[in-house]
Amino acid sequence: MKITPGRDHGMTWKYRIGVLAPDGVTYRTRTVTVTYLTEATHRAGLTGLSVDGRDVAGFSSDRLEYTVGVANPDRYVVTPSWDKQTGMSVTKHVDGADTTLTVTSADGLTSVVYRVHVEYDAGLAATGAGVTGVIMIAVVAVLAAAGAWFASRHKPHDPDEDTDAAM
């Protein structure tokens, strides 16, 4: 008897079993698929969800649809969180203002689909306008500090020093 194991996907393995008959000539193989099931590897679901770096208010792993305000519905980032230790996986599909997250258990037998729809929120868009001003203030402050440092390092030129050296 010869057994050759191989991982198929997730927690599913294929075992190829070869058996030699008592006549010593006849040899047959059979492939058996085994899926290991545990509570952890059969679970699928998100543990958290954020959009543009902000946690989604009212998130619950049992709630599957969300509408979230963003500064720019054409440019946003949906970030799922899940228990990576169990082996579950998440795929993300973005179609304009809609993102679909499919969470699949490690054993591949359970899937949960979350849908996130984003829409323009003028309040969030206005907060982005001040970023340029803050950056400009920071640059001016750094340049002012550098100028003050250079000024403190520079000694004024004393014309009497030149005449002393010439003598």
Tab-separated table of N, CA and C in Angstrom:
chain	number	residue	atom	x	y	z
A	1	MET	N	0.848	-1.157	0.000
A	1	MET	CA	0.000	0.000	0.000
A	1	MET	C	0.901	1.230	0.000
A	2	LYS	N	0.523	2.221	-0.819
A	2	LYS	CA	1.252	3.480	-0.891
A	2	LYS	C	0.228	4.610	-0.807
A	3	ILE	N	0.463	5.555	0.121
A	3	ILE	CA	-0.449	6.684	0.292
A	3	ILE	C	0.320	7.967	0.001
A	4	THR	N	-0.241	8.787	-0.896
A	4	THR	CA	0.369	10.067	-1.246
A	4	THR	C	-0.614	11.185	-0.904
A	5	PRO	N	-0.299	11.979	0.151
A	5	PRO	CA	-1.211	13.074	0.519
A	5	PRO	C	-0.896	14.344	-0.274
A	6	GLY	N	-1.886	15.192	-0.408
A	6	GLY	CA	-1.687	16.491	-1.051
A	6	GLY	C	-2.797	17.440	-0.655
A	7	ARG	N	-2.417	18.652	-0.348
A	7	ARG	CA	-3.416	19.653	0.049
A	7	ARG	C	-4.115	20.169	-1.201
A	8	ASP	N	-5.436	20.133	-1.179
A	8	ASP	CA	-6.218	20.600	-2.320
A	8	ASP	C	-6.475	22.099	-2.177
A	9	HIS	N	-7.095	22.506	-1.088
A	9	HIS	CA	-7.336	23.908	-0.761
A	9	HIS	C	-7.861	23.982	0.663
A	10	GLY	N	-7.578	25.106	1.333
A	10	GLY	CA	-8.071	25.279	2.700
A	10	GLY	C	-7.768	24.081	3.573
A	11	MET	N	-8.793	23.519	4.158
A	11	MET	CA	-8.639	22.349	5.028
A	11	MET	C	-9.036	21.060	4.305
A	12	THR	N	-8.983	21.085	2.984
A	12	THR	CA	-9.329	19.904	2.193
A	12	THR	C	-8.054	19.275	1.640
A	13	TRP	N	-7.922	17.981	1.868
A	13	TRP	CA	-6.753	17.228	1.419
A	13	TRP	C	-7.217	16.095	0.516
A	14	LYS	N	-6.369	15.730	-0.419
A	14	LYS	CA	-6.628	14.565	-1.273
A	14	LYS	C	-5.544	13.535	-0.976
A	15	TYR	N	-5.994	12.320	-0.771
A	15	TYR	CA	-5.076	11.219	-0.519
A	15	TYR	C	-5.188	10.236	-1.673
A	16	ARG	N	-4.070	9.976	-2.299
A	16	ARG	CA	-4.050	8.975	-3.368
A	16	ARG	C	-3.515	7.682	-2.748
A	17	ILE	N	-4.352	6.659	-2.821
A	17	ILE	CA	-4.013	5.381	-2.186
A	17	ILE	C	-3.779	4.349	-3.275
A	18	GLY	N	-2.600	3.772	-3.247
A	18	GLY	CA	-2.266	2.712	-4.199
A	18	GLY	C	-2.177	1.378	-3.470
A	19	VAL	N	-2.828	0.347	-4.029
A	19	VAL	CA	-2.859	-0.973	-3.385
A	19	VAL	C	-2.427	-2.032	-4.395
A	20	LEU	N	-1.511	-2.880	-3.959
A	20	LEU	CA	-1.066	-4.011	-4.768
A	20	LEU	C	-1.839	-5.248	-4.315
A	21	ALA	N	-2.497	-5.900	-5.267
A	21	ALA	CA	-3.309	-7.093	-4.965
A	21	ALA	C	-2.412	-8.251	-4.535
A	22	PRO	N	-3.009	-9.259	-3.867
A	22	PRO	CA	-2.244	-10.425	-3.411
A	22	PRO	C	-1.531	-11.171	-4.542
A	23	ASP	N	-2.015	-11.016	-5.796
A	23	ASP	CA	-1.344	-11.737	-6.884
A	23	ASP	C	0.004	-11.117	-7.224
A	24	GLY	N	0.302	-9.929	-6.634
A	24	GLY	CA	1.596	-9.299	-6.849
A	24	GLY	C	1.724	-8.589	-8.189
A	25	VAL	N	0.684	-8.588	-9.004
A	25	VAL	CA	0.730	-7.977	-10.332
A	25	VAL	C	-0.278	-6.824	-10.452
A	26	THR	N	-1.463	-7.045	-9.956
A	26	THR	CA	-2.536	-6.068	-10.114
A	26	THR	C	-2.343	-4.920	-9.121
A	27	TYR	N	-2.331	-3.690	-9.656
A	27	TYR	CA	-2.143	-2.493	-8.833
A	27	TYR	C	-3.238	-1.490	-9.182
A	28	ARG	N	-3.924	-0.980	-8.200
A	28	ARG	CA	-4.998	-0.016	-8.417
A	28	ARG	C	-4.785	1.189	-7.490
A	29	THR	N	-5.224	2.340	-7.987
A	29	THR	CA	-5.166	3.551	-7.156
A	29	THR	C	-6.569	4.122	-6.993
A	30	ARG	N	-6.750	4.772	-5.904
A	30	ARG	CA	-8.023	5.422	-5.607
A	30	ARG	C	-7.672	6.744	-4.918
A	31	THR	N	-8.411	7.799	-5.257
A	31	THR	CA	-8.205	9.101	-4.615
A	31	THR	C	-9.376	9.387	-3.686
A	32	VAL	N	-9.041	9.736	-2.452
A	32	VAL	CA	-10.043	10.035	-1.438
A	32	VAL	C	-9.868	11.500	-1.022
A	33	THR	N	-10.973	12.231	-0.967
A	33	THR	CA	-10.942	13.632	-0.536
A	33	THR	C	-11.447	13.719	0.896
A	34	VAL	N	-10.656	14.389	1.746
A	34	VAL	CA	-11.000	14.528	3.157
A	34	VAL	C	-10.986	16.011	3.514
A	35	THR	N	-12.066	16.474	4.123
A	35	THR	CA	-12.139	17.851	4.604
A	35	THR	C	-12.196	17.815	6.120
A	36	TYR	N	-11.223	18.485	6.745
A	36	TYR	CA	-11.160	18.527	8.201
A	36	TYR	C	-12.063	19.647	8.704
A	37	LEU	N	-12.995	19.310	9.560
A	37	LEU	CA	-13.946	20.281	10.083
A	37	LEU	C	-13.723	20.501	11.573
A	38	THR	N	-13.562	21.757	11.925
A	38	THR	CA	-13.552	22.165	13.325
A	38	THR	C	-14.421	23.418	13.398
A	39	GLU	N	-14.785	23.802	14.584
A	39	GLU	CA	-15.607	25.008	14.720
A	39	GLU	C	-14.871	26.216	14.140
A	40	ALA	N	-13.578	26.324	14.445
A	40	ALA	CA	-12.804	27.484	13.983
A	40	ALA	C	-12.623	27.495	12.469
A	41	THR	N	-12.340	26.341	11.882
A	41	THR	CA	-12.087	26.309	10.437
A	41	THR	C	-13.365	26.336	9.615
A	42	HIS	N	-14.514	26.200	10.268
A	42	HIS	CA	-15.799	26.237	9.561
A	42	HIS	C	-16.450	27.625	9.655
A	43	ARG	N	-15.843	28.505	10.433
A	43	ARG	CA	-16.402	29.840	10.668
A	43	ARG	C	-15.964	30.805	9.566
A	44	ALA	N	-16.881	31.679	9.150
A	44	ALA	CA	-16.581	32.738	8.185
A	44	ALA	C	-17.275	34.013	8.638
A	45	GLY	N	-16.538	35.087	8.737
A	45	GLY	CA	-17.133	36.367	9.128
A	45	GLY	C	-16.065	37.386	9.443
A	46	LEU	N	-16.407	38.642	9.269
A	46	LEU	CA	-15.485	39.725	9.583
A	46	LEU	C	-15.528	40.040	11.072
A	47	THR	N	-14.415	40.555	11.584
A	47	THR	CA	-14.362	41.020	12.968
A	47	THR	C	-14.381	42.540	13.034
A	48	GLY	N	-14.191	43.194	11.890
A	48	GLY	CA	-14.206	44.649	11.851
A	48	GLY	C	-14.211	45.136	10.419
A	49	LEU	N	-14.501	46.420	10.258
A	49	LEU	CA	-14.581	47.001	8.919
A	49	LEU	C	-14.285	48.489	9.031
A	50	SER	N	-13.400	48.988	8.161
A	50	SER	CA	-13.143	50.426	8.144
A	50	SER	C	-13.181	50.923	6.707
A	51	VAL	N	-13.533	52.196	6.572
A	51	VAL	CA	-13.560	52.848	5.266
A	51	VAL	C	-12.744	54.126	5.391
A	52	ASP	N	-11.768	54.272	4.515
A	52	ASP	CA	-10.855	55.424	4.542
A	52	ASP	C	-10.231	55.615	5.918
A	53	GLY	N	-9.871	54.507	6.562
A	53	GLY	CA	-9.176	54.553	7.839
A	53	GLY	C	-10.052	54.778	9.058
A	54	ARG	N	-11.354	54.900	8.875
A	54	ARG	CA	-12.268	55.100	10.003
A	54	ARG	C	-13.117	53.851	10.191
A	55	ASP	N	-13.223	53.388	11.444
A	55	ASP	CA	-14.072	52.229	11.727
A	55	ASP	C	-15.514	52.543	11.339
A	56	VAL	N	-16.189	51.555	10.770
A	56	VAL	CA	-17.589	51.722	10.383
A	56	VAL	C	-18.445	51.668	11.642
A	57	ALA	N	-19.200	52.734	11.874
A	57	ALA	CA	-20.063	52.813	13.058
A	57	ALA	C	-21.149	51.747	12.971
A	58	GLY	N	-21.397	51.080	14.084
A	58	GLY	CA	-22.454	50.076	14.135
A	58	GLY	C	-22.086	48.754	13.491
A	59	PHE	N	-20.772	48.507	13.296
A	59	PHE	CA	-20.393	47.236	12.669
A	59	PHE	C	-20.759	46.060	13.562
A	60	SER	N	-21.298	45.023	12.940
A	60	SER	CA	-21.579	43.752	13.592
A	60	SER	C	-21.324	42.672	12.550
A	61	SER	N	-20.674	41.591	12.948
A	61	SER	CA	-20.360	40.532	11.980
A	61	SER	C	-21.618	39.912	11.380
A	62	ASP	N	-22.756	40.067	12.063
A	62	ASP	CA	-24.020	39.523	11.553
A	62	ASP	C	-24.715	40.457	10.560
A	63	ARG	N	-24.339	41.713	10.578
A	63	ARG	CA	-24.941	42.687	9.650
A	63	ARG	C	-24.138	42.664	8.350
A	64	LEU	N	-24.820	42.471	7.227
A	64	LEU	CA	-24.122	42.221	5.965
A	64	LEU	C	-24.108	43.395	4.991
A	65	GLU	N	-24.843	44.477	5.267
A	65	GLU	CA	-24.868	45.615	4.348
A	65	GLU	C	-24.660	46.922	5.100
A	66	TYR	N	-23.838	47.802	4.499
A	66	TYR	CA	-23.508	49.084	5.112
A	66	TYR	C	-23.518	50.179	4.056
A	67	THR	N	-23.927	51.371	4.463
A	67	THR	CA	-23.787	52.572	3.641
A	67	THR	C	-22.943	53.538	4.454
A	68	VAL	N	-21.862	54.025	3.847
A	68	VAL	CA	-20.889	54.834	4.572
A	68	VAL	C	-20.600	56.111	3.786
A	69	GLY	N	-20.529	57.243	4.488
A	69	GLY	CA	-20.177	58.511	3.862
A	69	GLY	C	-18.669	58.636	3.707
A	70	VAL	N	-18.235	59.145	2.550
A	70	VAL	CA	-16.808	59.340	2.275
A	70	VAL	C	-16.607	60.703	1.621
A	71	ALA	N	-15.368	61.174	1.642
A	71	ALA	CA	-15.043	62.456	1.023
A	71	ALA	C	-15.109	62.378	-0.496
A	72	ASN	N	-14.738	61.219	-1.058
A	72	ASN	CA	-14.720	61.072	-2.513
A	72	ASN	C	-15.159	59.654	-2.881
A	73	PRO	N	-16.371	59.479	-3.375
A	73	PRO	CA	-16.865	58.139	-3.720
A	73	PRO	C	-16.111	57.481	-4.882
A	74	ASP	N	-15.291	58.266	-5.591
A	74	ASP	CA	-14.488	57.693	-6.672
A	74	ASP	C	-13.157	57.156	-6.171
A	75	ARG	N	-12.745	57.587	-4.974
A	75	ARG	CA	-11.455	57.161	-4.409
A	75	ARG	C	-11.642	56.899	-2.917
A	76	TYR	N	-11.838	55.670	-2.573
A	76	TYR	CA	-12.036	55.296	-1.171
A	76	TYR	C	-11.418	53.918	-0.962
A	77	VAL	N	-11.153	53.584	0.292
A	77	VAL	CA	-10.540	52.294	0.623
A	77	VAL	C	-11.376	51.599	1.693
A	78	VAL	N	-11.815	50.388	1.397
A	78	VAL	CA	-12.529	49.553	2.363
A	78	VAL	C	-11.530	48.527	2.888
A	79	THR	N	-11.377	48.466	4.210
A	79	THR	CA	-10.419	47.546	4.820
A	79	THR	C	-11.150	46.595	5.762
A	80	PRO	N	-11.202	45.314	5.411
A	80	PRO	CA	-11.841	44.336	6.294
A	80	PRO	C	-10.852	43.809	7.335
A	81	SER	N	-11.364	43.386	8.480
A	81	SER	CA	-10.567	42.704	9.504
A	81	SER	C	-11.212	41.351	9.750
A	82	TRP	N	-10.360	40.313	9.913
A	82	TRP	CA	-10.882	38.973	10.170
A	82	TRP	C	-9.845	38.167	10.930
A	83	ASP	N	-10.258	37.045	11.477
A	83	ASP	CA	-9.380	36.174	12.256
A	83	ASP	C	-8.525	35.341	11.305
A	84	LYS	N	-7.332	35.818	11.043
A	84	LYS	CA	-6.436	35.147	10.093
A	84	LYS	C	-5.904	33.818	10.636
A	85	GLN	N	-5.921	33.652	11.960
A	85	GLN	CA	-5.415	32.418	12.568
A	85	GLN	C	-6.247	31.197	12.187
A	86	THR	N	-7.521	31.396	11.864
A	86	THR	CA	-8.380	30.259	11.521
A	86	THR	C	-8.177	29.801	10.088
A	87	GLY	N	-7.510	30.625	9.275
A	87	GLY	CA	-7.290	30.255	7.877
A	87	GLY	C	-8.357	30.765	6.930
A	88	MET	N	-9.346	31.516	7.442
A	88	MET	CA	-10.368	32.041	6.524
A	88	MET	C	-9.725	33.073	5.611
A	89	SER	N	-10.380	33.317	4.483
A	89	SER	CA	-9.854	34.266	3.506
A	89	SER	C	-10.936	35.264	3.120
A	90	VAL	N	-10.497	36.419	2.595
A	90	VAL	CA	-11.419	37.468	2.169
A	90	VAL	C	-11.035	37.916	0.768
A	91	THR	N	-12.021	37.970	-0.118
A	91	THR	CA	-11.800	38.546	-1.443
A	91	THR	C	-12.623	39.823	-1.531
A	92	LYS	N	-12.079	40.799	-2.270
A	92	LYS	CA	-12.737	42.102	-2.371
A	92	LYS	C	-12.954	42.435	-3.839
A	93	HIS	N	-14.162	42.891	-4.151
A	93	HIS	CA	-14.489	43.334	-5.508
A	93	HIS	C	-15.080	44.735	-5.412
A	94	VAL	N	-14.450	45.689	-6.122
A	94	VAL	CA	-14.912	47.074	-6.106
A	94	VAL	C	-15.527	47.400	-7.456
A	95	ASP	N	-16.732	47.972	-7.412
A	95	ASP	CA	-17.432	48.393	-8.627
A	95	ASP	C	-18.015	49.781	-8.364
A	96	GLY	N	-17.230	50.814	-8.668
A	96	GLY	CA	-17.670	52.178	-8.415
A	96	GLY	C	-17.824	52.434	-6.932
A	97	ALA	N	-19.012	52.820	-6.513
A	97	ALA	CA	-19.276	53.140	-5.109
A	97	ALA	C	-19.657	51.912	-4.287
A	98	ASP	N	-19.599	50.733	-4.893
A	98	ASP	CA	-19.983	49.500	-4.200
A	98	ASP	C	-18.795	48.551	-4.066
A	99	THR	N	-18.615	48.027	-2.865
A	99	THR	CA	-17.573	47.035	-2.610
A	99	THR	C	-18.229	45.791	-2.041
A	100	THR	N	-17.854	44.638	-2.588
A	100	THR	CA	-18.346	43.354	-2.098
A	100	THR	C	-17.178	42.607	-1.475
A	101	LEU	N	-17.355	42.166	-0.243
A	101	LEU	CA	-16.348	41.383	0.472
A	101	LEU	C	-16.905	39.989	0.688
A	102	THR	N	-16.194	38.978	0.197
A	102	THR	CA	-16.619	37.593	0.383
A	102	THR	C	-15.644	36.921	1.335
A	103	VAL	N	-16.160	36.485	2.476
A	103	VAL	CA	-15.349	35.818	3.493
A	103	VAL	C	-15.621	34.327	3.382
A	104	THR	N	-14.547	33.541	3.233
A	104	THR	CA	-14.683	32.089	3.080
A	104	THR	C	-13.946	31.392	4.217
A	105	SER	N	-14.600	30.427	4.829
A	105	SER	CA	-13.998	29.667	5.928
A	105	SER	C	-12.799	28.873	5.420
A	106	ALA	N	-11.948	28.457	6.353
A	106	ALA	CA	-10.750	27.698	5.989
A	106	ALA	C	-11.086	26.378	5.316
A	107	ASP	N	-12.203	25.758	5.699
A	107	ASP	CA	-12.565	24.485	5.077
A	107	ASP	C	-13.241	24.682	3.721
A	108	GLY	N	-13.529	25.947	3.367
A	108	GLY	CA	-14.123	26.243	2.068
A	108	GLY	C	-15.607	25.956	1.965
A	109	LEU	N	-16.232	25.566	3.061
A	109	LEU	CA	-17.639	25.174	3.023
A	109	LEU	C	-18.610	26.292	3.398
A	110	THR	N	-18.098	27.356	4.018
A	110	THR	CA	-18.960	28.446	4.459
A	110	THR	C	-18.469	29.761	3.872
A	111	SER	N	-19.389	30.534	3.306
A	111	SER	CA	-19.055	31.867	2.790
A	111	SER	C	-20.090	32.869	3.278
A	112	VAL	N	-19.627	34.078	3.554
A	112	VAL	CA	-20.501	35.178	3.948
A	112	VAL	C	-20.132	36.368	3.070
A	113	VAL	N	-21.146	37.047	2.530
A	113	VAL	CA	-20.913	38.184	1.639
A	113	VAL	C	-21.365	39.468	2.330
A	114	TYR	N	-20.441	40.434	2.416
A	114	TYR	CA	-20.733	41.757	2.962
A	114	TYR	C	-20.743	42.743	1.799
A	115	ARG	N	-21.654	43.721	1.868
A	115	ARG	CA	-21.733	44.750	0.833
A	115	ARG	C	-21.593	46.122	1.491
A	116	VAL	N	-20.711	46.937	0.903
A	116	VAL	CA	-20.492	48.292	1.399
A	116	VAL	C	-20.770	49.258	0.255
A	117	HIS	N	-21.675	50.192	0.492
A	117	HIS	CA	-21.980	51.237	-0.493
A	117	HIS	C	-21.499	52.556	0.100
A	118	VAL	N	-20.721	53.319	-0.677
A	118	VAL	CA	-20.261	54.618	-0.194
A	118	VAL	C	-20.997	55.727	-0.925
A	119	GLU	N	-21.176	56.835	-0.201
A	119	GLU	CA	-21.800	57.996	-0.822
A	119	GLU	C	-21.101	59.251	-0.317
A	120	TYR	N	-21.199	60.292	-1.109
A	120	TYR	CA	-20.531	61.558	-0.816
A	120	TYR	C	-21.047	62.162	0.486
A	121	ASP	N	-20.106	62.593	1.333
A	121	ASP	CA	-20.441	63.268	2.581
A	121	ASP	C	-19.698	64.599	2.578
A	122	ALA	N	-20.427	65.699	2.391
A	122	ALA	CA	-19.818	67.024	2.278
A	122	ALA	C	-18.998	67.382	3.515
A	123	GLY	N	-19.423	66.946	4.687
A	123	GLY	CA	-18.685	67.231	5.917
A	123	GLY	C	-17.302	66.615	5.910
A	124	LEU	N	-17.179	65.432	5.371
A	124	LEU	CA	-15.874	64.782	5.288
A	124	LEU	C	-15.020	65.425	4.211
A	125	ALA	N	-15.622	65.834	3.112
A	125	ALA	CA	-14.874	66.450	2.019
A	125	ALA	C	-14.267	67.768	2.477
A	126	ALA	N	-14.974	68.533	3.313
A	126	ALA	CA	-14.475	69.821	3.780
A	126	ALA	C	-13.252	69.657	4.668
A	127	THR	N	-13.163	68.569	5.432
A	127	THR	CA	-12.013	68.382	6.311
A	127	THR	C	-10.743	68.166	5.529
A	128	GLY	N	-10.823	67.649	4.329
A	128	GLY	CA	-9.630	67.425	3.518
A	128	GLY	C	-9.022	68.713	3.014
A	129	ALA	N	-9.810	69.802	2.897
A	129	ALA	CA	-9.315	71.061	2.362
A	129	ALA	C	-8.268	71.680	3.272
A	130	GLY	N	-8.372	71.500	4.574
A	130	GLY	CA	-7.432	72.097	5.506
A	130	GLY	C	-6.084	71.412	5.555
A	131	VAL	N	-5.961	70.266	4.969
A	131	VAL	CA	-4.707	69.524	5.017
A	131	VAL	C	-3.596	70.309	4.342
A	132	THR	N	-3.871	70.927	3.192
A	132	THR	CA	-2.857	71.699	2.480
A	132	THR	C	-2.376	72.852	3.352
A	133	GLY	N	-3.295	73.537	4.025
A	133	GLY	CA	-2.914	74.639	4.903
A	133	GLY	C	-2.030	74.181	6.045
A	134	VAL	N	-2.351	73.061	6.651
A	134	VAL	CA	-1.548	72.521	7.753
A	134	VAL	C	-0.154	72.168	7.258
A	135	ILE	N	-0.059	71.576	6.091
A	135	ILE	CA	1.251	71.219	5.525
A	135	ILE	C	2.067	72.481	5.269
A	136	MET	N	1.443	73.518	4.718
A	136	MET	CA	2.156	74.769	4.439
A	136	MET	C	2.660	75.404	5.735
A	137	ILE	N	1.849	75.397	6.780
A	137	ILE	CA	2.276	75.960	8.065
A	137	ILE	C	3.463	75.175	8.609
A	138	ALA	N	3.430	73.857	8.491
A	138	ALA	CA	4.536	73.022	8.968
A	138	ALA	C	5.814	73.321	8.191
A	139	VAL	N	5.714	73.490	6.881
A	139	VAL	CA	6.894	73.790	6.056
A	139	VAL	C	7.476	75.142	6.453
A	140	VAL	N	6.630	76.153	6.631
A	140	VAL	CA	7.102	77.482	7.031
A	140	VAL	C	7.784	77.409	8.396
A	141	ALA	N	7.220	76.654	9.332
A	141	ALA	CA	7.816	76.524	10.664
A	141	ALA	C	9.187	75.861	10.590
A	142	VAL	N	9.332	74.836	9.771
A	142	VAL	CA	10.624	74.156	9.620
A	142	VAL	C	11.643	75.102	9.004
A	143	LEU	N	11.256	75.846	7.974
A	143	LEU	CA	12.175	76.791	7.334
A	143	LEU	C	12.579	77.907	8.298
A	144	ALA	N	11.639	78.402	9.100
A	144	ALA	CA	11.951	79.445	10.082
A	144	ALA	C	12.934	78.917	11.125
A	145	ALA	N	12.728	77.702	11.587
A	145	ALA	CA	13.637	77.106	12.567
A	145	ALA	C	15.024	76.915	11.970
A	146	ALA	N	15.091	76.476	10.719
A	146	ALA	CA	16.385	76.294	10.056
A	146	ALA	C	17.085	77.635	9.894
A	147	GLY	N	16.334	78.681	9.537
A	147	GLY	CA	16.925	80.016	9.397
A	147	GLY	C	17.464	80.527	10.718
A	148	ALA	N	16.731	80.325	11.792
A	148	ALA	CA	17.178	80.760	13.118
A	148	ALA	C	18.436	80.008	13.534
A	149	TRP	N	18.509	78.735	13.228
A	149	TRP	CA	19.689	77.940	13.582
A	149	TRP	C	20.908	78.431	12.814
A	150	PHE	N	20.755	78.676	11.507
A	150	PHE	CA	21.876	79.169	10.705
A	150	PHE	C	22.321	80.551	11.187
A	151	ALA	N	21.369	81.397	11.552
A	151	ALA	CA	21.706	82.739	12.032
A	151	ALA	C	22.491	82.661	13.337
A	152	SER	N	22.149	81.733	14.210
A	152	SER	CA	22.858	81.608	15.484
A	152	SER	C	24.261	81.037	15.296
A	153	ARG	N	24.497	80.325	14.237
A	153	ARG	CA	25.805	79.715	13.967
A	153	ARG	C	26.741	80.686	13.250
A	154	HIS	N	26.203	81.727	12.635
A	154	HIS	CA	27.000	82.661	11.847
A	154	HIS	C	27.460	83.815	12.730
A	155	LYS	N	28.784	84.033	12.778
A	155	LYS	CA	29.315	85.153	13.549
A	155	LYS	C	29.386	86.373	12.637
A	156	PRO	N	29.084	87.545	13.157
A	156	PRO	CA	29.245	88.741	12.326
A	156	PRO	C	30.727	88.958	12.019
A	157	HIS	N	31.020	89.521	10.858
A	157	HIS	CA	32.398	89.765	10.425
A	157	HIS	C	32.947	90.982	11.157
A	158	ASP	N	34.076	90.824	11.828
A	158	ASP	CA	34.713	91.920	12.556
A	158	ASP	C	35.879	92.430	11.721
A	159	PRO	N	35.804	93.662	11.198
A	159	PRO	CA	36.888	94.168	10.348
A	159	PRO	C	38.209	94.293	11.095
A	160	ASP	N	38.210	94.455	12.433
A	160	ASP	CA	39.454	94.571	13.198
A	160	ASP	C	40.242	93.274	13.167
A	161	GLU	N	39.565	92.134	13.048
A	161	GLU	CA	40.256	90.843	12.999
A	161	GLU	C	41.133	90.746	11.763
A	162	ASP	N	40.697	91.307	10.632
A	162	ASP	CA	41.477	91.247	9.395
A	162	ASP	C	42.750	92.080	9.524
A	163	THR	N	42.693	93.225	10.185
A	163	THR	CA	43.880	94.075	10.308
A	163	THR	C	44.879	93.458	11.258
A	164	ASP	N	44.411	92.751	12.297
A	164	ASP	CA	45.327	92.101	13.230
A	164	ASP	C	46.078	90.978	12.540
A	165	ALA	N	45.431	90.269	11.672
A	165	ALA	CA	46.059	89.134	11.004
A	165	ALA	C	47.093	89.613	10.001
A	166	ALA	N	46.928	90.816	9.438
A	166	ALA	CA	47.860	91.311	8.424
A	166	ALA	C	49.136	91.806	9.057
A	167	MET	N	49.155	92.140	10.271
A	167	MET	CA	50.338	92.699	10.915
A	167	MET	C	51.320	91.686	11.289
